[in-house]
PDB file of C-alpha atoms in Angstrom:
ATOM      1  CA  UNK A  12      15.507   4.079  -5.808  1.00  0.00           C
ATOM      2  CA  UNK A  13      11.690   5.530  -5.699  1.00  0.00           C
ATOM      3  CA  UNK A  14      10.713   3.335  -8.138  1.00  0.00           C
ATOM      4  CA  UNK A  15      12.025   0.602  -7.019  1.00  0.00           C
ATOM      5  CA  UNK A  16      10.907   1.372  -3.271  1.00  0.00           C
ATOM      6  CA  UNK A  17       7.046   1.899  -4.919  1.00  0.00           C
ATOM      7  CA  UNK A  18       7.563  -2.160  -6.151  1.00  0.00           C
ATOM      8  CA  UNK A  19       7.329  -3.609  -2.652  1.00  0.00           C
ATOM      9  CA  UNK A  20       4.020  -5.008  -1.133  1.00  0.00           C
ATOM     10  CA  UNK A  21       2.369  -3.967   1.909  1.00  0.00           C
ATOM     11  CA  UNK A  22       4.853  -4.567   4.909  1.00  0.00           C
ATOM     12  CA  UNK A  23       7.572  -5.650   2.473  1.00  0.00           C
ATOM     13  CA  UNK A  24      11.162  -5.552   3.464  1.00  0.00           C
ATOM     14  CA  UNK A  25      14.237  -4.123   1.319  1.00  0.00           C
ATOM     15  CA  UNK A  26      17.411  -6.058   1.947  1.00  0.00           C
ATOM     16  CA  UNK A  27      20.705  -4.094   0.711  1.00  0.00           C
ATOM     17  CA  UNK A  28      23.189  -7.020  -0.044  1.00  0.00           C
ATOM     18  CA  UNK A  29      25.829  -4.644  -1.161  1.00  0.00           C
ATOM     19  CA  UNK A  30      26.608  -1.172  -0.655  1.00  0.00           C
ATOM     20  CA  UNK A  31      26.175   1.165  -3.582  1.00  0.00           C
ATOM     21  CA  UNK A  32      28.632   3.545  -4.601  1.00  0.00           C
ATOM     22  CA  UNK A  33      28.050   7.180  -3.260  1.00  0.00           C
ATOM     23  CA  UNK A  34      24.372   8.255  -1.503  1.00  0.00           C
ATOM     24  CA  UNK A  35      20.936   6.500  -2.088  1.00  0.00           C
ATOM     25  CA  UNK A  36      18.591   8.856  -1.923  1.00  0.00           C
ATOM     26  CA  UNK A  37      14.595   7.821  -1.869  1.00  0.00           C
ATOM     27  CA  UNK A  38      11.469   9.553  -0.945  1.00  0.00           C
ATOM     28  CA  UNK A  39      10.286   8.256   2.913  1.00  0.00           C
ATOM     29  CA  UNK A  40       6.588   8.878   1.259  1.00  0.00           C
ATOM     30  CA  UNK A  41       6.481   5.030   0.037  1.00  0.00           C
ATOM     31  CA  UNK A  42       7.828   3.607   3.313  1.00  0.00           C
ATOM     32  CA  UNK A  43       5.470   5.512   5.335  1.00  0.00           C
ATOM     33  CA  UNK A  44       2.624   4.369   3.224  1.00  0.00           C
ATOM     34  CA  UNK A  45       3.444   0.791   2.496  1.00  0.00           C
ATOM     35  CA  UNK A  46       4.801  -0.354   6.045  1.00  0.00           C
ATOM     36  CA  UNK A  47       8.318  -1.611   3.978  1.00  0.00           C
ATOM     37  CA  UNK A  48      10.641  -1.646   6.134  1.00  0.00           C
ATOM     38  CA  UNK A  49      14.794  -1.740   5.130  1.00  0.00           C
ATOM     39  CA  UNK A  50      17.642  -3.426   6.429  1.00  0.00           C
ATOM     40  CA  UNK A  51      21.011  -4.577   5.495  1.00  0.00           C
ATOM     41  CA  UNK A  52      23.827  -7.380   5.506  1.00  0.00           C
ATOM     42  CA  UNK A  53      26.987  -7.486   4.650  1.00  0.00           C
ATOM     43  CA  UNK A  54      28.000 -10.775   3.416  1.00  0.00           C
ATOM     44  CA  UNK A  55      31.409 -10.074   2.158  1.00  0.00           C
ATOM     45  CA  UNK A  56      33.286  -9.458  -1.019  1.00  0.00           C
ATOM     46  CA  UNK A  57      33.805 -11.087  -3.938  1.00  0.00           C
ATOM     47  CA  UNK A  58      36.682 -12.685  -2.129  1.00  0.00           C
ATOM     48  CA  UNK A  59      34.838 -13.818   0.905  1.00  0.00           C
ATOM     49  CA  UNK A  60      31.997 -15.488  -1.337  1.00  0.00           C
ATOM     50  CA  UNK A  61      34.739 -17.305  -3.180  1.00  0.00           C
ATOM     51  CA  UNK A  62      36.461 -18.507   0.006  1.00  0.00           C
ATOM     52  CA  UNK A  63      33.312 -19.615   1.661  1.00  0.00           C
ATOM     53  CA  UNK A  64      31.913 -21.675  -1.688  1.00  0.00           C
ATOM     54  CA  UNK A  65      35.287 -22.868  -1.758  1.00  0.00           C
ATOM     55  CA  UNK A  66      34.964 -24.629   2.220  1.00  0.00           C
ATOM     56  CA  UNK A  67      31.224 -25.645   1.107  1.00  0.00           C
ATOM     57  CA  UNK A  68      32.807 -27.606  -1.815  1.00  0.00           C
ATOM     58  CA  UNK A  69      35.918 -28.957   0.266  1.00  0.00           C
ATOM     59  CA  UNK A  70      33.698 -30.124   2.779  1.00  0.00           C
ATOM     60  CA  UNK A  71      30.661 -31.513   0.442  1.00  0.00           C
ATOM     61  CA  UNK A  72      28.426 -28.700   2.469  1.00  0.00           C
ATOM     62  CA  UNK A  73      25.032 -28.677   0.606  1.00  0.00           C
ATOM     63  CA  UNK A  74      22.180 -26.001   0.816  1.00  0.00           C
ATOM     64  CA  UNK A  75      19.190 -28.122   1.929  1.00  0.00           C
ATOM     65  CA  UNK A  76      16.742 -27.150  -0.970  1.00  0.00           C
ATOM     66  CA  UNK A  77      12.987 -28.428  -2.273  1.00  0.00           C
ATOM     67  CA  UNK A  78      13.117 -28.889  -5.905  1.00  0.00           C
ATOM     68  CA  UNK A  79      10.085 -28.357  -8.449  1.00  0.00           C
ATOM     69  CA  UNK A  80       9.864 -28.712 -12.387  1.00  0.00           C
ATOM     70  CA  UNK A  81       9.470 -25.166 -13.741  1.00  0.00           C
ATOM     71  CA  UNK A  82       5.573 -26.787 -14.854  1.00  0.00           C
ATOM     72  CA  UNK A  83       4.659 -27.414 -11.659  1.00  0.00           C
ATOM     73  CA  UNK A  84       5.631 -23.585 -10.347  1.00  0.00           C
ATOM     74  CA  UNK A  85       1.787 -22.424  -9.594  1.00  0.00           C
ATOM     75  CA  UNK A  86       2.422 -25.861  -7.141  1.00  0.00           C
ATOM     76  CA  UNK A  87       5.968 -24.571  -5.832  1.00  0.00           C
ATOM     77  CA  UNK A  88       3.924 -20.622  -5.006  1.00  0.00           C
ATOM     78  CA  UNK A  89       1.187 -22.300  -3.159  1.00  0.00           C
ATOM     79  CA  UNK A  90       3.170 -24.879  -1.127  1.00  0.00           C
ATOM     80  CA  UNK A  91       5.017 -21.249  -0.128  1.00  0.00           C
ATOM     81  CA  UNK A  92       2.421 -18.878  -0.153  1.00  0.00           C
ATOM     82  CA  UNK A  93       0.984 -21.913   2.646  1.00  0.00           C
ATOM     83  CA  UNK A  94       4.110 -21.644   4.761  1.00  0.00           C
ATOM     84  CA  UNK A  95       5.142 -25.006   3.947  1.00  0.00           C
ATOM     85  CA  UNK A  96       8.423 -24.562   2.468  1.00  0.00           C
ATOM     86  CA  UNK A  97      11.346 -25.404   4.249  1.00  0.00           C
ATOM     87  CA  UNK A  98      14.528 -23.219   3.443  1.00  0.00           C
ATOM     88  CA  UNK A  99      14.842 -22.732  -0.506  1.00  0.00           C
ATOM     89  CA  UNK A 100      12.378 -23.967  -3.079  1.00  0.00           C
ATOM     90  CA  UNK A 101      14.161 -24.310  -6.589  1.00  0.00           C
ATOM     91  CA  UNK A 102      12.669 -24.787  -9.857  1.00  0.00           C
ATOM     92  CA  UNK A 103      13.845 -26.755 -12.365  1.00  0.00           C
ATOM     93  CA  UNK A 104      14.051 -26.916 -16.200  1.00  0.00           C
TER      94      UNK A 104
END
């Protein structure tokens, strides 16, 4: 996980998703010297994921979303990189 953990930017933030089997073990060197912090969530199991697309489906439950053509992505990283974005930006082909 060090090399993963020497990845993040300044004052980045690890998210665990999912728990992996057995210990992580990583150096606190790069989190002391970056500023990344680490947190967690746990959003369920396979199962859970499959129930809750499921209810999104049933109920015609859509993610609210800004969509770019995959030429205009230096466009899509400014208008976030300006804090303009509003929830998910997605590129498309």
């Amino acid at each position: 996980y060090n090399e993963f953990i020497s990845w993040m930017d300044f004052e980045g933030i690890v998210v665990l998703l999912a728990l992996p089997e057995g210990h992580m073990t990583f150096s606190p060197f790069e989190f002391v010297l970056n500023e990344v912090g680490i947190t967690g969530s746990l959003i369920g199991g396979v199962n859970i994921i499959k129930k809750a697309l499921e209810f999104a489906s049933k109920h015609n439950i859509r993610p609210i979303i800004e969509k770019y053509p995959i030429d205009d992505v230096n466009n899509a990283l400014q208008h976030m990189d300006d804090g303009k974005a509003r929830y998910r930006i997605v590129l498309t082909h």
